[in-house]
Every structure is written in structure tokens, then in C-alpha cells.
Amino acid sequence: MTNIAFIGAGNMNSAIISGLIKTGYAPSKVMVSNPSAEKRKLLSEELGILHTADNLEAANFADTIVLGVKPHLIAEVCQKISAAMDVSNKCFISVAAGCSMNTIEKALDQPCAIVRTMPNTPSQLGLGVTGLFASKHVNQQQHDIAEQLMAAVGITKWLANEAEIDNIIAVSGSGPAYFFLFMEAMEKHALALGFSAEESRQLVQQTALGAAQMVVENDLPIGQLRENVTSKGGATQAALNTFAEGNLEQLVTKAMNSALHRAQEMAQNNR
């Protein structure tokens, strides 16, 4: 097992660490660095991993360094690590949204293995989707470590080029918010229909969970599953007709393209 350092103890890094240890990775091979003693000690006590307040100590310990700090801090963190030690044999894995590989390469100022990832928030429950793109310096072992890390919190999708990270953002990165918005609208109308707040929440969340699980457990196209619960001339058909009249499909396409274009703008600004 290779030594892995996590720079930052925020929600995403914490989720990856937890998922990794649950898969059987040795806690003695994992170190987290964070200025907040409370956060890192909590992880250490819960999972048995090593911890430090010093990013350089963590980087020196590790062969693989997971960058889980805010995007605007990535360059500073990488510059300090690169200035203090030889990082040519280390692999840097970024989980910071909107931070381009070029930004990390410039900050490190020497040829390094870099994997840029885009996990989404359900990764915190082990139900995530992560897009990954590897630089030309990443070897097979480093590729496998990156896969192991992100597979510990969900499914993974390796991308042919860095630009496809923006596509992942439009589909899966921003995707949970699309479903939350739809569920929120359903919950509001359930309240208007006379259900209590607790009942409305329960009805909507269980319906969403059940629908998602039906997709998971069936090989049928999603469109076929929709048709299977839609009786001709029935209540469901009436609702779907209303969605069609409001051009729901076109609206979803427009919204996802808006997310894509904004992700592209952010990536361009951070090059």
C-alpha cells in the first residue's frame, strides 16, 4: 500500500478517507493535514489515521497527495510543497472544482503526475459519481490509486481529455441540485394539498428514492420505465402532458447547457 496524504479535512476529503478505510486500506498509510485540530483529530479518532497541522509533513509522508482545499488556495499549497521537496515521484490528485490542471502544473513548477477529479456531493454517502482525467506523467500504479480512492465513494468515469470535466459537471456535478429543485417543488405542493411538513417530506423523498432504485435495478430504458407507470388517459398521463406543454425536456437541456457553459467559463478563468 502506498502512503496517501489528504490536504484538507473538509466534507469531500473526509468522505474519501472514510470510504477508503472502509474498503480495508491501512489507516497507518493515511495522513490528513488540516489547520483545525478538531476536524483532523475527529477523523483520527474515528478511523485511526495519522494527522498533522503541517501540510509539508503530510506531503513528505506521502506518495499520493489529495488536494482537498478551496480552489483559490490550491496554487499556494502546491507552491509551498514543491519549494520544500522533490515531488517528481509523487502523484497529486485534485478534488477542487474549477481548478485546472494547468494551474496545478504551474504551481508545482516541475514535471509531476496529476489527476484532476470531479466528484459530486452524494460521494459523501458513498453514492457519488466522479470524473477523472490523468496527466501524461501518471503511471499505471498512480492511475490505479486514483481509481481506488474515488471508487471508495461511488462510481468513476475516466475522461479522454480535461475539457470533459465540464461535461461531468453539467450532468453529475450539478445534477443533484436539479433533483433537489424538482423534489422541493413537489414538497411545496404536497403541503398545499394538506399534508403536514413531515408527511410531505416523507412522501417526496421515498418516491424519489423508489424511482431511482427502480432505474438501478432494471435494464430497461428509463423511458420504458416511465411508460410502464403511465396508463393511457390516466392521472399520470395528465401530469406528463402538462410537463410536455411546458417544454420540460427542452428546459432541462437548456439548464444543463447553462451549467456546461458556466463551468467552461470558470475553467478558462482559472487556467
PDB file of C-alpha atoms in Angstrom:
ATOM      1  CA  MET A   1       0.000   0.000   0.000  1.00  0.00           C
ATOM      2  CA  THR A   2       1.203   3.473  -0.866  1.00  0.00           C
ATOM      3  CA  ASN A   3       1.176   6.323   1.661  1.00  0.00           C
ATOM      4  CA  ILE A   4      -1.609   8.833   0.998  1.00  0.00           C
ATOM      5  CA  ALA A   5      -1.853  12.377   2.358  1.00  0.00           C
ATOM      6  CA  PHE A   6      -5.070  14.363   2.333  1.00  0.00           C
ATOM      7  CA  ILE A   7      -4.526  18.121   2.393  1.00  0.00           C
ATOM      8  CA  GLY A   8      -7.713  19.441   3.943  1.00  0.00           C
ATOM      9  CA  ALA A   9     -10.331  17.766   6.136  1.00  0.00           C
ATOM     10  CA  GLY A  10     -13.460  19.132   4.510  1.00  0.00           C
ATOM     11  CA  ASN A  11     -16.530  17.108   3.583  1.00  0.00           C
ATOM     12  CA  MET A  12     -15.163  15.617   0.369  1.00  0.00           C
ATOM     13  CA  ASN A  13     -11.752  14.594   1.693  1.00  0.00           C
ATOM     14  CA  SER A  14     -13.380  13.235   4.846  1.00  0.00           C
ATOM     15  CA  ALA A  15     -15.793  11.159   2.737  1.00  0.00           C
ATOM     16  CA  ILE A  16     -12.972   9.751   0.603  1.00  0.00           C
ATOM     17  CA  ILE A  17     -10.879   8.894   3.668  1.00  0.00           C
ATOM     18  CA  SER A  18     -13.835   7.172   5.320  1.00  0.00           C
ATOM     19  CA  GLY A  19     -14.703   5.229   2.191  1.00  0.00           C
ATOM     20  CA  LEU A  20     -11.086   4.205   1.674  1.00  0.00           C
ATOM     21  CA  ILE A  21     -10.647   2.897   5.227  1.00  0.00           C
ATOM     22  CA  LYS A  22     -13.949   1.011   4.997  1.00  0.00           C
ATOM     23  CA  THR A  23     -12.615  -0.828   1.945  1.00  0.00           C
ATOM     24  CA  GLY A  24      -9.744  -2.149   4.071  1.00  0.00           C
ATOM     25  CA  TYR A  25      -6.986   0.383   3.409  1.00  0.00           C
ATOM     26  CA  ALA A  26      -4.495   0.521   6.289  1.00  0.00           C
ATOM     27  CA  PRO A  27      -5.084   3.598   8.484  1.00  0.00           C
ATOM     28  CA  SER A  28      -1.333   3.806   9.181  1.00  0.00           C
ATOM     29  CA  LYS A  29      -0.858   4.558   5.477  1.00  0.00           C
ATOM     30  CA  VAL A  30      -3.164   7.580   5.548  1.00  0.00           C
ATOM     31  CA  MET A  31      -2.463  11.054   6.947  1.00  0.00           C
ATOM     32  CA  VAL A  32      -4.704  14.115   6.939  1.00  0.00           C
ATOM     33  CA  SER A  33      -3.463  17.672   7.263  1.00  0.00           C
ATOM     34  CA  ASN A  34      -5.733  20.476   8.412  1.00  0.00           C
ATOM     35  CA  PRO A  35      -5.301  23.685  10.429  1.00  0.00           C
ATOM     36  CA  SER A  36      -8.371  22.816  12.504  1.00  0.00           C
ATOM     37  CA  ALA A  37      -7.280  20.401  15.228  1.00  0.00           C
ATOM     38  CA  GLU A  38     -10.885  19.457  15.910  1.00  0.00           C
ATOM     39  CA  LYS A  39     -11.564  18.214  12.377  1.00  0.00           C
ATOM     40  CA  ARG A  40      -8.399  16.205  11.919  1.00  0.00           C
ATOM     41  CA  LYS A  41      -8.489  14.692  15.424  1.00  0.00           C
ATOM     42  CA  LEU A  42     -12.088  13.611  14.889  1.00  0.00           C
ATOM     43  CA  LEU A  43     -11.069  11.735  11.739  1.00  0.00           C
ATOM     44  CA  SER A  44      -8.079  10.243  13.503  1.00  0.00           C
ATOM     45  CA  GLU A  45     -10.129   9.017  16.453  1.00  0.00           C
ATOM     46  CA  GLU A  46     -12.891   7.639  14.233  1.00  0.00           C
ATOM     47  CA  LEU A  47     -10.748   5.959  11.578  1.00  0.00           C
ATOM     48  CA  GLY A  48      -7.319   5.502  13.167  1.00  0.00           C
ATOM     49  CA  ILE A  49      -5.469   7.576  10.563  1.00  0.00           C
ATOM     50  CA  LEU A  50      -2.483   9.859  11.176  1.00  0.00           C
ATOM     51  CA  HIS A  51      -2.964  13.619  11.374  1.00  0.00           C
ATOM     52  CA  THR A  52      -0.948  16.826  11.363  1.00  0.00           C
ATOM     53  CA  ALA A  53      -1.365  20.589  11.092  1.00  0.00           C
ATOM     54  CA  ASP A  54       1.621  20.776   8.730  1.00  0.00           C
ATOM     55  CA  ASN A  55       0.976  20.317   5.002  1.00  0.00           C
ATOM     56  CA  LEU A  56       4.674  19.750   4.385  1.00  0.00           C
ATOM     57  CA  GLU A  57       4.813  16.928   6.920  1.00  0.00           C
ATOM     58  CA  ALA A  58       1.846  15.296   5.208  1.00  0.00           C
ATOM     59  CA  ALA A  59       3.339  15.758   1.732  1.00  0.00           C
ATOM     60  CA  ASN A  60       6.704  14.395   2.820  1.00  0.00           C
ATOM     61  CA  PHE A  61       4.965  11.324   4.303  1.00  0.00           C
ATOM     62  CA  ALA A  62       3.028  10.508   1.148  1.00  0.00           C
ATOM     63  CA  ASP A  63       3.484   9.154  -2.343  1.00  0.00           C
ATOM     64  CA  THR A  64      -0.016  10.307  -3.272  1.00  0.00           C
ATOM     65  CA  ILE A  65      -1.292  13.737  -2.224  1.00  0.00           C
ATOM     66  CA  VAL A  66      -5.005  14.542  -2.388  1.00  0.00           C
ATOM     67  CA  LEU A  67      -5.672  18.268  -2.702  1.00  0.00           C
ATOM     68  CA  GLY A  68      -8.969  18.973  -0.975  1.00  0.00           C
ATOM     69  CA  VAL A  69      -8.608  22.673  -0.162  1.00  0.00           C
ATOM     70  CA  LYS A  70     -10.577  25.573  -1.656  1.00  0.00           C
ATOM     71  CA  PRO A  71      -9.703  26.178  -5.346  1.00  0.00           C
ATOM     72  CA  HIS A  72      -8.173  29.595  -4.662  1.00  0.00           C
ATOM     73  CA  LEU A  73      -5.738  28.003  -2.186  1.00  0.00           C
ATOM     74  CA  ILE A  74      -4.534  25.193  -4.477  1.00  0.00           C
ATOM     75  CA  ALA A  75      -1.707  27.181  -6.099  1.00  0.00           C
ATOM     76  CA  GLU A  76      -0.329  28.406  -2.770  1.00  0.00           C
ATOM     77  CA  VAL A  77      -0.398  24.909  -1.248  1.00  0.00           C
ATOM     78  CA  CYS A  78       1.312  23.352  -4.271  1.00  0.00           C
ATOM     79  CA  GLN A  79       3.966  26.068  -4.464  1.00  0.00           C
ATOM     80  CA  LYS A  80       4.945  25.567  -0.823  1.00  0.00           C
ATOM     81  CA  ILE A  81       5.142  21.783  -1.204  1.00  0.00           C
ATOM     82  CA  SER A  82       7.170  21.958  -4.416  1.00  0.00           C
ATOM     83  CA  ALA A  83       9.577  24.512  -2.949  1.00  0.00           C
ATOM     84  CA  ALA A  84      10.246  22.316   0.092  1.00  0.00           C
ATOM     85  CA  MET A  85      10.843  18.906  -1.526  1.00  0.00           C
ATOM     86  CA  ASP A  86      11.284  16.884  -4.689  1.00  0.00           C
ATOM     87  CA  VAL A  87       7.792  15.974  -5.878  1.00  0.00           C
ATOM     88  CA  SER A  88       8.750  14.346  -9.179  1.00  0.00           C
ATOM     89  CA  ASN A  89       7.804  10.891  -7.887  1.00  0.00           C
ATOM     90  CA  LYS A  90       4.589  11.975  -6.176  1.00  0.00           C
ATOM     91  CA  CYS A  91       1.075  11.950  -7.593  1.00  0.00           C
ATOM     92  CA  PHE A  92      -1.242  14.890  -6.923  1.00  0.00           C
ATOM     93  CA  ILE A  93      -4.987  14.265  -7.040  1.00  0.00           C
ATOM     94  CA  SER A  94      -7.216  17.335  -7.072  1.00  0.00           C
ATOM     95  CA  VAL A  95     -10.833  17.224  -5.910  1.00  0.00           C
ATOM     96  CA  ALA A  96     -11.182  21.017  -6.200  1.00  0.00           C
ATOM     97  CA  ALA A  97     -13.864  22.147  -8.641  1.00  0.00           C
ATOM     98  CA  GLY A  98     -12.862  24.710 -11.250  1.00  0.00           C
ATOM     99  CA  CYS A  99      -9.113  24.397 -10.715  1.00  0.00           C
ATOM    100  CA  SER A 100      -7.434  23.482 -13.997  1.00  0.00           C
ATOM    101  CA  MET A 101      -4.541  21.084 -14.378  1.00  0.00           C
ATOM    102  CA  ASN A 102      -2.509  23.935 -15.843  1.00  0.00           C
ATOM    103  CA  THR A 103      -2.904  25.879 -12.597  1.00  0.00           C
ATOM    104  CA  ILE A 104      -1.577  22.938 -10.583  1.00  0.00           C
ATOM    105  CA  GLU A 105       1.292  22.291 -13.019  1.00  0.00           C
ATOM    106  CA  LYS A 106       2.395  25.935 -12.882  1.00  0.00           C
ATOM    107  CA  ALA A 107       2.280  25.961  -9.085  1.00  0.00           C
ATOM    108  CA  LEU A 108       4.336  22.767  -8.778  1.00  0.00           C
ATOM    109  CA  ASP A 109       6.853  24.136 -11.313  1.00  0.00           C
ATOM    110  CA  GLN A 110       8.262  20.706 -12.186  1.00  0.00           C
ATOM    111  CA  PRO A 111       7.002  17.661 -14.114  1.00  0.00           C
ATOM    112  CA  CYS A 112       4.553  15.784 -11.884  1.00  0.00           C
ATOM    113  CA  ALA A 113       1.821  13.188 -12.064  1.00  0.00           C
ATOM    114  CA  ILE A 114      -1.526  14.937 -11.668  1.00  0.00           C
ATOM    115  CA  VAL A 115      -5.058  13.560 -11.683  1.00  0.00           C
ATOM    116  CA  ARG A 116      -7.908  16.039 -11.790  1.00  0.00           C
ATOM    117  CA  THR A 117     -11.209  14.722 -10.453  1.00  0.00           C
ATOM    118  CA  MET A 118     -14.775  15.998 -10.255  1.00  0.00           C
ATOM    119  CA  PRO A 119     -16.753  14.150  -7.566  1.00  0.00           C
ATOM    120  CA  ASN A 120     -20.308  15.188  -6.707  1.00  0.00           C
ATOM    121  CA  THR A 121     -21.873  15.678  -3.277  1.00  0.00           C
ATOM    122  CA  PRO A 122     -23.532  12.220  -2.991  1.00  0.00           C
ATOM    123  CA  SER A 123     -19.946  10.954  -2.692  1.00  0.00           C
ATOM    124  CA  GLN A 124     -20.366  11.881   0.974  1.00  0.00           C
ATOM    125  CA  LEU A 125     -22.795   8.934   1.210  1.00  0.00           C
ATOM    126  CA  GLY A 126     -20.732   6.600  -0.956  1.00  0.00           C
ATOM    127  CA  LEU A 127     -23.195   7.134  -3.827  1.00  0.00           C
ATOM    128  CA  GLY A 128     -21.162   9.560  -5.871  1.00  0.00           C
ATOM    129  CA  VAL A 129     -20.095   9.983  -9.474  1.00  0.00           C
ATOM    130  CA  THR A 130     -16.530  11.086 -10.168  1.00  0.00           C
ATOM    131  CA  GLY A 131     -14.977  12.095 -13.472  1.00  0.00           C
ATOM    132  CA  LEU A 132     -11.180  11.694 -13.654  1.00  0.00           C
ATOM    133  CA  PHE A 133      -8.535  12.919 -16.066  1.00  0.00           C
ATOM    134  CA  ALA A 134      -4.849  12.000 -15.783  1.00  0.00           C
ATOM    135  CA  SER A 135      -1.843  13.978 -16.999  1.00  0.00           C
ATOM    136  CA  LYS A 136       0.748  12.326 -19.248  1.00  0.00           C
ATOM    137  CA  HIS A 137       3.080  11.799 -16.277  1.00  0.00           C
ATOM    138  CA  VAL A 138       0.657   9.478 -14.423  1.00  0.00           C
ATOM    139  CA  ASN A 139       1.847   5.866 -14.436  1.00  0.00           C
ATOM    140  CA  GLN A 140      -0.338   2.776 -14.094  1.00  0.00           C
ATOM    141  CA  GLN A 141       0.156   2.434 -10.346  1.00  0.00           C
ATOM    142  CA  GLN A 142      -0.810   6.069  -9.783  1.00  0.00           C
ATOM    143  CA  HIS A 143      -3.795   5.633 -12.092  1.00  0.00           C
ATOM    144  CA  ASP A 144      -4.909   2.635 -10.047  1.00  0.00           C
ATOM    145  CA  ILE A 145      -4.532   4.509  -6.750  1.00  0.00           C
ATOM    146  CA  ALA A 146      -6.674   7.374  -8.053  1.00  0.00           C
ATOM    147  CA  GLU A 147      -9.280   4.846  -9.182  1.00  0.00           C
ATOM    148  CA  GLN A 148      -9.228   3.127  -5.789  1.00  0.00           C
ATOM    149  CA  LEU A 149      -9.682   6.427  -3.956  1.00  0.00           C
ATOM    150  CA  MET A 150     -12.655   7.655  -5.935  1.00  0.00           C
ATOM    151  CA  ALA A 151     -14.272   4.227  -6.309  1.00  0.00           C
ATOM    152  CA  ALA A 152     -14.453   4.193  -2.499  1.00  0.00           C
ATOM    153  CA  VAL A 153     -17.185   6.865  -2.700  1.00  0.00           C
ATOM    154  CA  GLY A 154     -19.124   5.808  -5.800  1.00  0.00           C
ATOM    155  CA  ILE A 155     -18.719   5.096  -9.495  1.00  0.00           C
ATOM    156  CA  THR A 156     -15.910   6.523 -11.635  1.00  0.00           C
ATOM    157  CA  LYS A 157     -15.603   7.694 -15.220  1.00  0.00           C
ATOM    158  CA  TRP A 158     -12.157   8.230 -16.773  1.00  0.00           C
ATOM    159  CA  LEU A 159     -12.171  11.013 -19.351  1.00  0.00           C
ATOM    160  CA  ALA A 160     -10.256  11.314 -22.620  1.00  0.00           C
ATOM    161  CA  ASN A 161      -9.440  14.993 -22.106  1.00  0.00           C
ATOM    162  CA  GLU A 162      -9.680  17.631 -19.405  1.00  0.00           C
ATOM    163  CA  ALA A 163     -12.458  19.544 -21.172  1.00  0.00           C
ATOM    164  CA  GLU A 164     -14.795  16.616 -20.484  1.00  0.00           C
ATOM    165  CA  ILE A 165     -14.641  17.526 -16.786  1.00  0.00           C
ATOM    166  CA  ASP A 166     -17.060  20.332 -17.671  1.00  0.00           C
ATOM    167  CA  ASN A 167     -19.466  17.776 -19.174  1.00  0.00           C
ATOM    168  CA  ILE A 168     -19.345  15.782 -15.939  1.00  0.00           C
ATOM    169  CA  ILE A 169     -20.158  18.951 -14.016  1.00  0.00           C
ATOM    170  CA  ALA A 170     -23.233  19.610 -16.187  1.00  0.00           C
ATOM    171  CA  VAL A 171     -24.555  16.062 -15.751  1.00  0.00           C
ATOM    172  CA  SER A 172     -23.438  14.785 -12.354  1.00  0.00           C
ATOM    173  CA  GLY A 173     -21.642  17.610 -10.551  1.00  0.00           C
ATOM    174  CA  SER A 174     -24.628  19.974 -10.663  1.00  0.00           C
ATOM    175  CA  GLY A 175     -27.131  17.161 -11.174  1.00  0.00           C
ATOM    176  CA  PRO A 176     -28.124  16.572  -7.537  1.00  0.00           C
ATOM    177  CA  ALA A 177     -29.381  20.172  -7.341  1.00  0.00           C
ATOM    178  CA  TYR A 178     -31.678  19.545 -10.322  1.00  0.00           C
ATOM    179  CA  PHE A 179     -33.368  16.705  -8.469  1.00  0.00           C
ATOM    180  CA  PHE A 180     -33.494  18.719  -5.222  1.00  0.00           C
ATOM    181  CA  LEU A 181     -35.285  21.529  -7.066  1.00  0.00           C
ATOM    182  CA  PHE A 182     -37.867  19.136  -8.512  1.00  0.00           C
ATOM    183  CA  MET A 183     -38.376  17.473  -5.123  1.00  0.00           C
ATOM    184  CA  GLU A 184     -38.685  20.881  -3.457  1.00  0.00           C
ATOM    185  CA  ALA A 185     -41.457  21.861  -5.884  1.00  0.00           C
ATOM    186  CA  MET A 186     -43.285  18.570  -5.217  1.00  0.00           C
ATOM    187  CA  GLU A 187     -42.920  19.029  -1.467  1.00  0.00           C
ATOM    188  CA  LYS A 188     -44.390  22.539  -1.639  1.00  0.00           C
ATOM    189  CA  HIS A 189     -47.460  21.330  -3.491  1.00  0.00           C
ATOM    190  CA  ALA A 190     -47.873  18.353  -1.165  1.00  0.00           C
ATOM    191  CA  LEU A 191     -48.115  20.924   1.641  1.00  0.00           C
ATOM    192  CA  ALA A 192     -50.693  22.860  -0.375  1.00  0.00           C
ATOM    193  CA  LEU A 193     -52.697  19.645  -0.753  1.00  0.00           C
ATOM    194  CA  GLY A 194     -52.965  19.419   3.026  1.00  0.00           C
ATOM    195  CA  PHE A 195     -50.172  17.050   4.027  1.00  0.00           C
ATOM    196  CA  SER A 196     -48.060  18.050   7.016  1.00  0.00           C
ATOM    197  CA  ALA A 197     -44.447  19.167   6.557  1.00  0.00           C
ATOM    198  CA  GLU A 198     -43.222  15.811   7.836  1.00  0.00           C
ATOM    199  CA  GLU A 199     -45.621  13.873   5.611  1.00  0.00           C
ATOM    200  CA  SER A 200     -44.757  15.955   2.551  1.00  0.00           C
ATOM    201  CA  ARG A 201     -41.037  15.406   3.030  1.00  0.00           C
ATOM    202  CA  GLN A 202     -41.505  11.677   3.597  1.00  0.00           C
ATOM    203  CA  LEU A 203     -43.777  11.182   0.595  1.00  0.00           C
ATOM    204  CA  VAL A 204     -41.463  13.039  -1.782  1.00  0.00           C
ATOM    205  CA  GLN A 205     -38.176  11.565  -0.601  1.00  0.00           C
ATOM    206  CA  GLN A 206     -39.472   7.988  -0.617  1.00  0.00           C
ATOM    207  CA  THR A 207     -40.976   8.437  -4.072  1.00  0.00           C
ATOM    208  CA  ALA A 208     -37.664   9.795  -5.407  1.00  0.00           C
ATOM    209  CA  LEU A 209     -35.685   7.038  -3.710  1.00  0.00           C
ATOM    210  CA  GLY A 210     -38.002   4.344  -5.056  1.00  0.00           C
ATOM    211  CA  ALA A 211     -37.896   5.732  -8.591  1.00  0.00           C
ATOM    212  CA  ALA A 212     -34.091   5.917  -8.548  1.00  0.00           C
ATOM    213  CA  GLN A 213     -33.831   2.368  -7.215  1.00  0.00           C
ATOM    214  CA  MET A 214     -36.139   1.101  -9.956  1.00  0.00           C
ATOM    215  CA  VAL A 215     -33.721   2.574 -12.507  1.00  0.00           C
ATOM    216  CA  VAL A 216     -30.779   0.918 -10.737  1.00  0.00           C
ATOM    217  CA  GLU A 217     -32.411  -2.499 -10.635  1.00  0.00           C
ATOM    218  CA  ASN A 218     -33.795  -2.553 -14.190  1.00  0.00           C
ATOM    219  CA  ASP A 219     -32.008  -2.845 -17.520  1.00  0.00           C
ATOM    220  CA  LEU A 220     -34.981  -1.257 -19.236  1.00  0.00           C
ATOM    221  CA  PRO A 221     -34.514   2.215 -20.751  1.00  0.00           C
ATOM    222  CA  ILE A 222     -35.631   4.963 -18.391  1.00  0.00           C
ATOM    223  CA  GLY A 223     -38.229   5.983 -20.958  1.00  0.00           C
ATOM    224  CA  GLN A 224     -39.727   2.482 -20.818  1.00  0.00           C
ATOM    225  CA  LEU A 225     -39.969   2.661 -17.028  1.00  0.00           C
ATOM    226  CA  ARG A 226     -41.843   5.932 -17.414  1.00  0.00           C
ATOM    227  CA  GLU A 227     -44.232   4.369 -19.899  1.00  0.00           C
ATOM    228  CA  ASN A 228     -44.807   1.390 -17.579  1.00  0.00           C
ATOM    229  CA  VAL A 229     -46.325   3.633 -14.897  1.00  0.00           C
ATOM    230  CA  THR A 230     -48.322   5.751 -17.335  1.00  0.00           C
ATOM    231  CA  SER A 231     -51.805   4.483 -18.121  1.00  0.00           C
ATOM    232  CA  LYS A 232     -53.347   5.982 -21.231  1.00  0.00           C
ATOM    233  CA  GLY A 233     -55.811   8.682 -20.204  1.00  0.00           C
ATOM    234  CA  GLY A 234     -54.910   8.348 -16.527  1.00  0.00           C
ATOM    235  CA  ALA A 235     -53.694  10.759 -13.865  1.00  0.00           C
ATOM    236  CA  THR A 236     -50.006  10.195 -14.613  1.00  0.00           C
ATOM    237  CA  GLN A 237     -50.598  10.837 -18.316  1.00  0.00           C
ATOM    238  CA  ALA A 238     -52.344  14.115 -17.459  1.00  0.00           C
ATOM    239  CA  ALA A 239     -49.351  15.229 -15.399  1.00  0.00           C
ATOM    240  CA  LEU A 240     -46.841  14.237 -18.102  1.00  0.00           C
ATOM    241  CA  ASN A 241     -48.878  16.081 -20.737  1.00  0.00           C
ATOM    242  CA  THR A 242     -48.586  19.206 -18.630  1.00  0.00           C
ATOM    243  CA  PHE A 243     -44.823  18.792 -18.394  1.00  0.00           C
ATOM    244  CA  ALA A 244     -44.681  18.366 -22.168  1.00  0.00           C
ATOM    245  CA  GLU A 245     -46.752  21.512 -22.714  1.00  0.00           C
ATOM    246  CA  GLY A 246     -44.228  23.375 -20.602  1.00  0.00           C
ATOM    247  CA  ASN A 247     -41.365  22.001 -22.722  1.00  0.00           C
ATOM    248  CA  LEU A 248     -39.733  20.275 -19.741  1.00  0.00           C
ATOM    249  CA  GLU A 249     -37.255  18.346 -21.894  1.00  0.00           C
ATOM    250  CA  GLN A 250     -36.099  21.493 -23.670  1.00  0.00           C
ATOM    251  CA  LEU A 251     -35.873  23.334 -20.353  1.00  0.00           C
ATOM    252  CA  VAL A 252     -33.666  20.577 -18.880  1.00  0.00           C
ATOM    253  CA  THR A 253     -31.421  20.709 -21.940  1.00  0.00           C
ATOM    254  CA  LYS A 254     -31.149  24.493 -21.663  1.00  0.00           C
ATOM    255  CA  ALA A 255     -30.371  24.303 -17.934  1.00  0.00           C
ATOM    256  CA  MET A 256     -27.674  21.661 -18.397  1.00  0.00           C
ATOM    257  CA  ASN A 257     -26.102  23.678 -21.218  1.00  0.00           C
ATOM    258  CA  SER A 258     -26.098  26.718 -18.936  1.00  0.00           C
ATOM    259  CA  ALA A 259     -24.211  24.700 -16.327  1.00  0.00           C
ATOM    260  CA  LEU A 260     -21.785  23.493 -19.003  1.00  0.00           C
ATOM    261  CA  HIS A 261     -21.083  26.976 -20.345  1.00  0.00           C
ATOM    262  CA  ARG A 262     -20.553  28.381 -16.852  1.00  0.00           C
ATOM    263  CA  ALA A 263     -18.180  25.523 -15.998  1.00  0.00           C
ATOM    264  CA  GLN A 264     -16.228  26.264 -19.181  1.00  0.00           C
ATOM    265  CA  GLU A 265     -16.022  29.952 -18.265  1.00  0.00           C
ATOM    266  CA  MET A 266     -14.788  29.136 -14.764  1.00  0.00           C
ATOM    267  CA  ALA A 267     -12.189  26.724 -16.133  1.00  0.00           C
ATOM    268  CA  GLN A 268     -10.962  29.347 -18.589  1.00  0.00           C
ATOM    269  CA  ASN A 269     -10.640  31.933 -15.815  1.00  0.00           C
ATOM    270  CA  ASN A 270      -8.595  29.521 -13.703  1.00  0.00           C
ATOM    271  CA  ARG A 271      -6.061  28.474 -16.327  1.00  0.00           C
TER     272      ARG A 271
END
